Tab-separated table of C-alpha atoms and ligand atoms in Angstrom:
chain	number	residue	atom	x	y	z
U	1	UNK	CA	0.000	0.000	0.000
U	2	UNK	CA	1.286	3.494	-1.151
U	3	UNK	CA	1.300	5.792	2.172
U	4	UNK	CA	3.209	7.347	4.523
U	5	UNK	CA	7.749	5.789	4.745
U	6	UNK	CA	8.054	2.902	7.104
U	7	UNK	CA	8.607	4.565	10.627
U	8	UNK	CA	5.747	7.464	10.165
U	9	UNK	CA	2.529	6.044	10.760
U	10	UNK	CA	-0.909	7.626	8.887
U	11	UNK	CA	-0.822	10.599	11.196
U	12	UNK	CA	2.783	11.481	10.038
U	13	UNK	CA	4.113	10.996	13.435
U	14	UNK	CA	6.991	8.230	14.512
U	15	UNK	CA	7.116	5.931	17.457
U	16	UNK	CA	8.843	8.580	19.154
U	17	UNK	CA	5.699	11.110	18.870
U	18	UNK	CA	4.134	9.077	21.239
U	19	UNK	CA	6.942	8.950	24.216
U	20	UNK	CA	7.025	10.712	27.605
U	21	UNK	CA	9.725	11.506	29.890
U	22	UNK	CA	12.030	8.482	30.933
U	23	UNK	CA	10.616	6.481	33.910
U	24	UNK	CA	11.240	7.123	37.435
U	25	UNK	CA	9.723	4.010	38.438
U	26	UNK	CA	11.369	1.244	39.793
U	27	UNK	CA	13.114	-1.313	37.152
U	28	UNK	CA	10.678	-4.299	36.358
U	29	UNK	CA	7.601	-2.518	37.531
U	30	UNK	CA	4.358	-3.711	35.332
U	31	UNK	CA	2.967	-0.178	35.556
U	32	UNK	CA	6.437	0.394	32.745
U	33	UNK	CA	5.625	-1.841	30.424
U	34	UNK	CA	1.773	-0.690	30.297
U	35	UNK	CA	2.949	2.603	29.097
U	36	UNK	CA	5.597	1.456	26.703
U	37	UNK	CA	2.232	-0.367	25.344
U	38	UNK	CA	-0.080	2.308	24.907
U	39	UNK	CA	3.109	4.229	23.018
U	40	UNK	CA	2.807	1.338	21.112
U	41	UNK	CA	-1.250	1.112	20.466
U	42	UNK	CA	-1.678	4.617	19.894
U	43	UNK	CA	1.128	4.687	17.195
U	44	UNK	CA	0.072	1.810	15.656
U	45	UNK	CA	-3.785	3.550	15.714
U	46	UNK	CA	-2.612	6.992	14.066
U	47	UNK	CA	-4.022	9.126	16.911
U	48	UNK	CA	-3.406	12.218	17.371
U	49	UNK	CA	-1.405	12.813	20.396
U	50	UNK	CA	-3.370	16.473	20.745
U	51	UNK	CA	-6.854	14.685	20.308
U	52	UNK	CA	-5.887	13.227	23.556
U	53	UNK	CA	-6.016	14.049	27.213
U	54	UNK	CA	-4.404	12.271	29.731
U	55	UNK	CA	-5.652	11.840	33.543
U	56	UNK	CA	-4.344	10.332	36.505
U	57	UNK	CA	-4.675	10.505	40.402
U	58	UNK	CA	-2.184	9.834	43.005
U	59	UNK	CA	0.494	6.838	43.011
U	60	UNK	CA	3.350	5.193	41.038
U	61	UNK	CA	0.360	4.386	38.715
U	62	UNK	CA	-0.573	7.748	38.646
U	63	UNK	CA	2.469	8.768	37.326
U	64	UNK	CA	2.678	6.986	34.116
U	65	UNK	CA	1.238	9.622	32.251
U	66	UNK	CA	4.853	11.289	32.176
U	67	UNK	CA	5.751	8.440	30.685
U	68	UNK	CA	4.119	8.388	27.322
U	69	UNK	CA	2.548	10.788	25.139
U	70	UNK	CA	4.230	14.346	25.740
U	71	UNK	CA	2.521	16.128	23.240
U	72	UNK	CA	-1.241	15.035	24.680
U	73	UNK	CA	-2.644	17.271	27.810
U	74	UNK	CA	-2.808	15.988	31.224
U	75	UNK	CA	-3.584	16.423	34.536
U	76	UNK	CA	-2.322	14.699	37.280
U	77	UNK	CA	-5.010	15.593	39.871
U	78	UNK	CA	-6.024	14.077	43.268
U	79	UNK	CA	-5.577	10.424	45.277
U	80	UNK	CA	-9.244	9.101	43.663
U	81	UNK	CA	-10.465	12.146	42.576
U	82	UNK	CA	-9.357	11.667	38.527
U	83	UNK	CA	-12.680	10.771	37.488
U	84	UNK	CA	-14.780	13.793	38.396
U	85	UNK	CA	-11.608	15.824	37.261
U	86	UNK	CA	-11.524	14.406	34.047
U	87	UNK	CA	-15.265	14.516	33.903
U	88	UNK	CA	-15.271	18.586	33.859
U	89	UNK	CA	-12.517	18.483	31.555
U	90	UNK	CA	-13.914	16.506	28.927
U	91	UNK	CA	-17.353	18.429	28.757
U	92	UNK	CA	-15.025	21.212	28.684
U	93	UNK	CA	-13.915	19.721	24.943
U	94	UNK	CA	-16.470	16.683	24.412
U	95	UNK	CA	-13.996	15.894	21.101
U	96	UNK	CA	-10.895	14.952	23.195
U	97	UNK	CA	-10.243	11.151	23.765
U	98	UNK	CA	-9.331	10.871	27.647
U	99	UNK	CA	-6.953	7.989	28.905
U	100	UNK	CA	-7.111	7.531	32.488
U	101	UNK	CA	-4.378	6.154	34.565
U	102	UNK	CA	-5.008	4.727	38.109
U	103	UNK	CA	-4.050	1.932	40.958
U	104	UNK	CA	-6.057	-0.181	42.751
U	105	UNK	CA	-5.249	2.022	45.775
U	106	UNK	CA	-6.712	5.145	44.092
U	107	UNK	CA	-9.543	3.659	42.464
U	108	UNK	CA	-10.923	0.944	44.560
U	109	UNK	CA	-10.048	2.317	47.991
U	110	UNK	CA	-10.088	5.826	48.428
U	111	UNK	CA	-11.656	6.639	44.604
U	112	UNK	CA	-14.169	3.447	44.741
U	113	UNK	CA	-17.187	6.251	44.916
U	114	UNK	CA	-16.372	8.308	42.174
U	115	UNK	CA	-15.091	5.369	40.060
U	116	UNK	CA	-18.678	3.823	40.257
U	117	UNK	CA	-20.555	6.951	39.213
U	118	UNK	CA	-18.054	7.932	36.067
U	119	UNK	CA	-18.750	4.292	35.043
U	120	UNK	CA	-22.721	4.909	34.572
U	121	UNK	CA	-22.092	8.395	32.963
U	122	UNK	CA	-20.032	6.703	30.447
U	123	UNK	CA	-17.158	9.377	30.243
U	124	UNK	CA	-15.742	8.928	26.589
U	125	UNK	CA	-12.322	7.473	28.404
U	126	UNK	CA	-9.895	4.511	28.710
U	127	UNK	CA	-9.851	4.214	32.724
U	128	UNK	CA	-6.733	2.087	33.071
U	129	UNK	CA	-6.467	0.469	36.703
U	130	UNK	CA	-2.518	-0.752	36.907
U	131	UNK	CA	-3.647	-3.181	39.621
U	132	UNK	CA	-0.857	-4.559	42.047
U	133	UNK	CA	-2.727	-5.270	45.434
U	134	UNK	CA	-0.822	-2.846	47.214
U	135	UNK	CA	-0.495	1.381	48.069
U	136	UNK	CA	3.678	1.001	45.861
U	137	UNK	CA	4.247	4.707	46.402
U	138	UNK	CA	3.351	4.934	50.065
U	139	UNK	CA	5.708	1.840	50.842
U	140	UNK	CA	3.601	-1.292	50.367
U	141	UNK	CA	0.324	-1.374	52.570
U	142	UNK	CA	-2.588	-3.571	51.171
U	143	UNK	CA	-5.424	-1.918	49.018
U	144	UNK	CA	-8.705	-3.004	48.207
U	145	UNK	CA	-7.508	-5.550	45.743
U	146	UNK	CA	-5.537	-7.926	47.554
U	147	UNK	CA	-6.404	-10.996	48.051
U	148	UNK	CA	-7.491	-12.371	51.610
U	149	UNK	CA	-4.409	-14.162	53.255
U	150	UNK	CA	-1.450	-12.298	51.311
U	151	UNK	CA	1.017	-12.121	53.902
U	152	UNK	CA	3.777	-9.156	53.705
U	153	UNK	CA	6.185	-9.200	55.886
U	154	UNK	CA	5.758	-5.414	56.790
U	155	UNK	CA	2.091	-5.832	56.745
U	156	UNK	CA	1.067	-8.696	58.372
U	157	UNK	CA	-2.150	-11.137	56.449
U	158	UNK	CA	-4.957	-9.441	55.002
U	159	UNK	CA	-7.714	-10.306	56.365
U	160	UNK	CA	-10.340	-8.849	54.013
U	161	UNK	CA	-12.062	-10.101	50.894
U	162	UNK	CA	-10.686	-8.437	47.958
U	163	UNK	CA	-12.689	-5.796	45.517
U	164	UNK	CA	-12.757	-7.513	42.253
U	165	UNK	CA	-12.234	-4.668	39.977
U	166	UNK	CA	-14.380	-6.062	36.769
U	167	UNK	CA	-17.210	-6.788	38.685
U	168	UNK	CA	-17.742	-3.577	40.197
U	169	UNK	CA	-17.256	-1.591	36.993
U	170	UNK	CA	-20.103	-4.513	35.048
U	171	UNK	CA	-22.339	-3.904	38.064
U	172	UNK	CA	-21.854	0.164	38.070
U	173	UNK	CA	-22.899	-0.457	33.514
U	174	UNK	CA	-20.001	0.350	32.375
U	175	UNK	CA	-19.627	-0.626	28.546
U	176	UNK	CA	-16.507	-2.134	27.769
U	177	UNK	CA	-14.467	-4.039	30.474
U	178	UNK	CA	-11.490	-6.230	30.188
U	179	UNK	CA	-8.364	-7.534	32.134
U	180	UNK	CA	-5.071	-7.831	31.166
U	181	UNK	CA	-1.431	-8.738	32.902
U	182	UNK	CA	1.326	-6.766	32.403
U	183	UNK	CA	3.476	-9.890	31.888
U	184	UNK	CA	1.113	-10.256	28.656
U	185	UNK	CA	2.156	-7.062	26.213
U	186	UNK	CA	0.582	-8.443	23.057
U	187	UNK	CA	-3.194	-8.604	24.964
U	188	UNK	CA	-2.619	-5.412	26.649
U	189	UNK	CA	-1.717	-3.852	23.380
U	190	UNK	CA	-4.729	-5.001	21.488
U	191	UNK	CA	-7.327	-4.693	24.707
U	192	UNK	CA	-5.935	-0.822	24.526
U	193	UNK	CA	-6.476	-0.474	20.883
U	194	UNK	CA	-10.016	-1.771	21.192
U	195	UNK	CA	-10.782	0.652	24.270
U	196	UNK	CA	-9.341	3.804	22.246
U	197	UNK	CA	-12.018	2.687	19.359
U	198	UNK	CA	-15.060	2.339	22.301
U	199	UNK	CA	-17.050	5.416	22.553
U	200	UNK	CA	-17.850	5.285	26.573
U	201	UNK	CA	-16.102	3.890	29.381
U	202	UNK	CA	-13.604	1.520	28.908
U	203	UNK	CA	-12.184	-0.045	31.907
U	204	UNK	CA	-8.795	-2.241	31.559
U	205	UNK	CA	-8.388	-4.045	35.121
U	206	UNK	CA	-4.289	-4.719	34.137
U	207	UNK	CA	-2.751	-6.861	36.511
U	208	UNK	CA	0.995	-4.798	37.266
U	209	UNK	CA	2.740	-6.454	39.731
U	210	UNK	CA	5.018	-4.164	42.189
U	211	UNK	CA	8.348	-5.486	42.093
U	212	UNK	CA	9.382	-3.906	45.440
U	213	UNK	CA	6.478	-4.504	47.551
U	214	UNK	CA	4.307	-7.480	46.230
U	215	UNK	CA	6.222	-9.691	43.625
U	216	UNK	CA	6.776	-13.242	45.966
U	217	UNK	CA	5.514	-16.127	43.711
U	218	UNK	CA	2.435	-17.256	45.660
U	219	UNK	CA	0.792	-13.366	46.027
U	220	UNK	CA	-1.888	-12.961	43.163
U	221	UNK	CA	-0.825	-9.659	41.556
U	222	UNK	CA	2.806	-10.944	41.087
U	223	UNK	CA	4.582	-12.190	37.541
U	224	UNK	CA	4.321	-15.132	38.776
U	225	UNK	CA	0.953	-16.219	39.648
U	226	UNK	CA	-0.393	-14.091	36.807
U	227	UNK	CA	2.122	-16.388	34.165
U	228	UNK	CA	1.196	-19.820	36.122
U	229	UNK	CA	-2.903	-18.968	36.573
U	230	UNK	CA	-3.642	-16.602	33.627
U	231	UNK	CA	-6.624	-17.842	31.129
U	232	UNK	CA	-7.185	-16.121	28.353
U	233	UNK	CA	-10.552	-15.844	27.212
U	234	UNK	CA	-9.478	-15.634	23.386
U	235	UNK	CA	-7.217	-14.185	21.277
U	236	UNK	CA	-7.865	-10.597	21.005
U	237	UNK	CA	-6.938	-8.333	17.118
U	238	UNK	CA	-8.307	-5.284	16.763
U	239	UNK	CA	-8.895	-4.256	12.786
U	240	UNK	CA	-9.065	-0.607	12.382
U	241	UNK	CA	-11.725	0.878	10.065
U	242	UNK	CA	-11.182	0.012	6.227
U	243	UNK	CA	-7.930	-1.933	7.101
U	244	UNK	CA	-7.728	-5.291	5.237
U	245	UNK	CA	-9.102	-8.272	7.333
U	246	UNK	CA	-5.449	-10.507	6.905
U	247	UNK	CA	-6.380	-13.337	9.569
U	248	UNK	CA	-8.775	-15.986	7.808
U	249	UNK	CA	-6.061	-18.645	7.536
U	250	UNK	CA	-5.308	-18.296	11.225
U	251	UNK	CA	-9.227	-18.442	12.771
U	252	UNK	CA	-12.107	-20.969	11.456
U	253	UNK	CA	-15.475	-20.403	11.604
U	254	UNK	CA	-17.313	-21.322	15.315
U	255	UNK	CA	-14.197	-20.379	16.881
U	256	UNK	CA	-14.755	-16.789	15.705
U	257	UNK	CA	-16.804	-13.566	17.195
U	258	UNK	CA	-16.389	-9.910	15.901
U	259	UNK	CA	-17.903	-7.183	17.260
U	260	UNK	CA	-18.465	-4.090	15.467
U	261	UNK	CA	-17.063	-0.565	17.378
U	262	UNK	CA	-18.992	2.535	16.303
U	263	UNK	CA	-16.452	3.714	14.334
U	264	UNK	CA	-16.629	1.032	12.082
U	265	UNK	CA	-13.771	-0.792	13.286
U	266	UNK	CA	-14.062	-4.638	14.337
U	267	UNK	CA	-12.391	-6.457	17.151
U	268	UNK	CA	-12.253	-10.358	16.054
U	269	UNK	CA	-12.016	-13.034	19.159
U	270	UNK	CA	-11.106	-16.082	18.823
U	271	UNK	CA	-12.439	-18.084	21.318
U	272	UNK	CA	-9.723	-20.657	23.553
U	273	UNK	CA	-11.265	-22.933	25.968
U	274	UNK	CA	-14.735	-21.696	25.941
U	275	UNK	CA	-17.788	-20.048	23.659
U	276	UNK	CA	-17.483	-17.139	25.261
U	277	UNK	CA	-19.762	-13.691	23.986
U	278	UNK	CA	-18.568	-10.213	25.100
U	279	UNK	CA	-21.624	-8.678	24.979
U	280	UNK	CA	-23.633	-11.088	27.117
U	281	UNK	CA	-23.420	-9.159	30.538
U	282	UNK	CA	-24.660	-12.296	32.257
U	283	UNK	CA	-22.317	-14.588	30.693
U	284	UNK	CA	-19.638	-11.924	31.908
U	285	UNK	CA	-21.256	-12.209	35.121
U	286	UNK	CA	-20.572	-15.845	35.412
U	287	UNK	CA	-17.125	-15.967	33.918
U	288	UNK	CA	-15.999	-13.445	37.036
U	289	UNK	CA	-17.389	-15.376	39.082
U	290	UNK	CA	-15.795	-18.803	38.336
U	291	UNK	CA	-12.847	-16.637	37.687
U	292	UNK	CA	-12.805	-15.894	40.791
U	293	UNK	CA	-14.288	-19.024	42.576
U	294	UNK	CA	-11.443	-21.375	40.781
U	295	UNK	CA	-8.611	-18.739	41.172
U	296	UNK	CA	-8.158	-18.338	37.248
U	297	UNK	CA	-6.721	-14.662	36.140
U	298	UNK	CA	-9.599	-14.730	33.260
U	299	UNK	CA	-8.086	-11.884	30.882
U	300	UNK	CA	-9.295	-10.814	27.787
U	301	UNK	CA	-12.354	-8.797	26.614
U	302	UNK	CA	-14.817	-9.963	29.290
U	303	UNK	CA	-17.966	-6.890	28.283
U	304	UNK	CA	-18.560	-4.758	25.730
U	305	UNK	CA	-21.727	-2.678	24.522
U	306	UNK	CA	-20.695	-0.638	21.996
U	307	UNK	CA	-24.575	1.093	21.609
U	308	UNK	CA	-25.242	3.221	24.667
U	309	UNK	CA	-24.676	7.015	24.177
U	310	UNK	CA	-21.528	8.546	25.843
U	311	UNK	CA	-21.419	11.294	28.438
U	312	UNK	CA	-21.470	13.844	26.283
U	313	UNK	CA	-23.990	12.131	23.393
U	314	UNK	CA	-26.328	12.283	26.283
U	315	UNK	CA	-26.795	16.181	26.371
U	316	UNK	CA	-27.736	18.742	23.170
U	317	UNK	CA	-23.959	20.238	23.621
U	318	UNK	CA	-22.948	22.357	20.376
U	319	UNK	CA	-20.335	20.909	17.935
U	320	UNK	CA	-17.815	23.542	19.217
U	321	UNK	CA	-15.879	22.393	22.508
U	322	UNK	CA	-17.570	24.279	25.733
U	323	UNK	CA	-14.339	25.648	26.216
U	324	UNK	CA	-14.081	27.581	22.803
U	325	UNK	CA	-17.080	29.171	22.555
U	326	UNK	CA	-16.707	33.255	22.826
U	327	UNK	CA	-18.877	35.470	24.039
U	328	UNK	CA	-20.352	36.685	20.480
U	329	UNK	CA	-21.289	32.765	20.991
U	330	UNK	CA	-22.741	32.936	24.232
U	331	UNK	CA	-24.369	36.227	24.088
U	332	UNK	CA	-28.295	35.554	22.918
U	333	UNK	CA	-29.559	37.820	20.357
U	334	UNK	CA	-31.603	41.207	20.973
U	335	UNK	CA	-34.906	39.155	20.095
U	336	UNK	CA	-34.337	36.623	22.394
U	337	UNK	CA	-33.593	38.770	25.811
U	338	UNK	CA	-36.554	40.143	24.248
U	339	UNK	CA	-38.890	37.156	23.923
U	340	UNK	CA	-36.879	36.193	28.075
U	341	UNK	CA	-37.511	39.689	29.181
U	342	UNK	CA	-41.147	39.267	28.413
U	343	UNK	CA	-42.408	35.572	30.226
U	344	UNK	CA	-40.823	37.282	33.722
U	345	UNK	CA	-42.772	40.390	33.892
L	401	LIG	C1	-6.099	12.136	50.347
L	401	LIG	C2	-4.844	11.304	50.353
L	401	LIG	N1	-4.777	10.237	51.172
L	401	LIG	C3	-3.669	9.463	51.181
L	401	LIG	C4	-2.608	9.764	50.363
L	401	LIG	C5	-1.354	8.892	50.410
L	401	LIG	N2	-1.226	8.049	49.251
L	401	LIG	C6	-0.505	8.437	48.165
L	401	LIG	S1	-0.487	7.294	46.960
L	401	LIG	C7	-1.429	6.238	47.881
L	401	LIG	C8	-1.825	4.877	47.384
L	401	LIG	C9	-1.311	4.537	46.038
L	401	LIG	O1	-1.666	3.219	45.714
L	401	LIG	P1	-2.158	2.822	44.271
L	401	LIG	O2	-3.211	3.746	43.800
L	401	LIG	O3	-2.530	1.386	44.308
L	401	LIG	O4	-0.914	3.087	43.354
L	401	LIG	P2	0.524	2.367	43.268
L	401	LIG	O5	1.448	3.308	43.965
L	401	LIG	O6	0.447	1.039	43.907
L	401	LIG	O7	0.768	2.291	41.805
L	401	LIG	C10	-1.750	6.788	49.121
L	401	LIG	C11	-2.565	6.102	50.157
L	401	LIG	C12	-2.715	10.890	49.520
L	401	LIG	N3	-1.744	11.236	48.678
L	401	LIG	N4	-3.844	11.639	49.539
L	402	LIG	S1	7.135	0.769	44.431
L	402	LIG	FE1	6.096	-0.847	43.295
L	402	LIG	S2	4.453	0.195	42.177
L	402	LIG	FE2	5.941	1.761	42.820
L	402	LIG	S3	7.360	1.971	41.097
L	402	LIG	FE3	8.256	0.480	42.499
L	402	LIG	S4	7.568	-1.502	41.714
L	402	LIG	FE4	6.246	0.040	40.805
């Protein structure tokens, strides 16, 4: 295909476009390698780095932002607070994209409220949870997501239940939900792809394990367990709009779902061990649950609904951004304080 030389992608931009400041994170850590694969994704998906705006809250998650996409906005706002920031930023200009970046800390302990409620407004964002069962940046204390019995030897056992990320974000309606593992770039890569093409919510539950804190083979969020206990749902490929469908050879029929994005894009599954439909919300239901009851690290696309309206598609905004109109554009005309002026007196 004629187009743009090798290393410039569609949007005329190269790999490098799409990088952020080197990490300060520590060396191994899973939240590293998720942001080396949405460099990746969003390269490979010609976006624009300035259709994008980048959120986080507080953490070693929240920090990844630096880490990719320079040219983007962002805002690195407060400990489990990123969703309501991110939700007056993006009525501010309804056309930006918005990738949030989180940890299980900021989301499911101290955000789990606001988490819940940006989930059934179906803010037009990626909501990335980099999900290692522990608070890294405040030296190692157990969140929300850690399993009951993890013993650290600062920490003592956990005695609580753990949140299950997924299933709070399915029960909250939120309309496209997977899980990934950081030790599993290729999924990651494609699950990201997929989420950039949703129009709503799209929550990625990546398992990131914390190399200083939680990494010992038997905890549930280390590279470890997630290599030995991780079942994929399918193989995941994401086919952009108009691109040329390349993978017959490689999937038969029966083994094969596609579901259409609303930008005309596809994302083909092929089904491993199981018949498994995305956009059942029951099924999805289920799978967590024996997921969870059988200690499997289910990971793939487990819901997606690609037809309810956005945030934004929900309210008669103008095409301009909020945030550009002037005040010739807000003023109303002469007739109109007119026809106002009248029904009060
Ligand atoms: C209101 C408030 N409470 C507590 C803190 C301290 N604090 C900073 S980060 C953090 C937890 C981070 O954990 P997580 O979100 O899982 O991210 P990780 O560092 O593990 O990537 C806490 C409790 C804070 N910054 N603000
Ligand atoms: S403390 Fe843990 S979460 Fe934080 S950067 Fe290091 S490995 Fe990553």
């Amino acid at each position: 295909m004629a187009g743009a030389p090798a290393n410039l992608n569609l949007a005329g931009l190269s790999k490098n476009d799409y990088r952020g400041n080197p990490t300060t994170l520590c060396q191994g850590c899973g939240h590293n390698s998720i942001a080396n694969q949405i460099v990746a994704a969003m390269y490979e998906m010609n976006v624009v780095p300035e259709n994008v705006a980048k959120f986080s809250g507080i953490g070693c998650s929240s920090k990844s932002p630096t880490y990719f996409m320079s040219r983007s906005f962002g805002f690195n706002s407060l400990h489990g607070r990123m969703p309501s920031i991110a939700t007056g930023a993006l009525f501010g200009d309804h056309r930006l994209k918005g990738i949030g970046v989180s940890g299980d800390g900021d989301s499911a302990s101290i955000g789990m409220g606001q988490f819940k409620h940006v989930m059934r407004r179906n803010l037009n964002m990626i909501y990335i949870i980099e999900n290692n069962g522990v608070y890294g940046l405040t030296k190692g204390q157990f969140s929300a997501t850690a399993e009951r019995g993890l013993s650290l030897k600062k920490q003592g056992v956990n005695p609580y239940m753990p949140v299950d990320i997924c299933m709070e974000a399915l029960v909250s309606s939120a309309t496209f939900i997977a899980r990934s593992f950081a030790g599993n770039p290729k999924q990651v890569k494609e699950l990201l792809k997929a989420a950039f093409a949703h129009r709503g919510i799209a929550v990625l539950d990546i398992i990131s394990p914390c190399v200083t804190f939680n990494n010992q083979d038997n905890a549930y969020h280390s590279y470890a367990w997630g290599k030995d206990h991780e079942e994929p749902l399918h193989d995941i490929t994401y086919i952009a709009p108009r691109s040329e469908i390349i993978l017959e050879e490689e999937m038969k029929d029966g083994e094969v779902r596609e579901v259409a994005m609303h930008d005309g894009s596809t994302i083909i599954l092929k089904n491993l061990e199981q018949d498994y439909n995305p956009t059942d919300r029951f099924q999805a239901l289920r799978v967590l649950e024996e997921a969870h009851q059988n200690n499997w690290l289910a990971t793939g696309l487990i819901y997606v609904n690609p037809e309810k309206p956005a945030l934004a598609d929900t309210y008669n905004l103008v095409d301009t951004p909020l945030n550009r109109l002037t005040d010739v554009d807000l003023r109303p005309a002469p007739e109109m304080i007119e026809k106002i002026n009248a029904l009060m007196f």
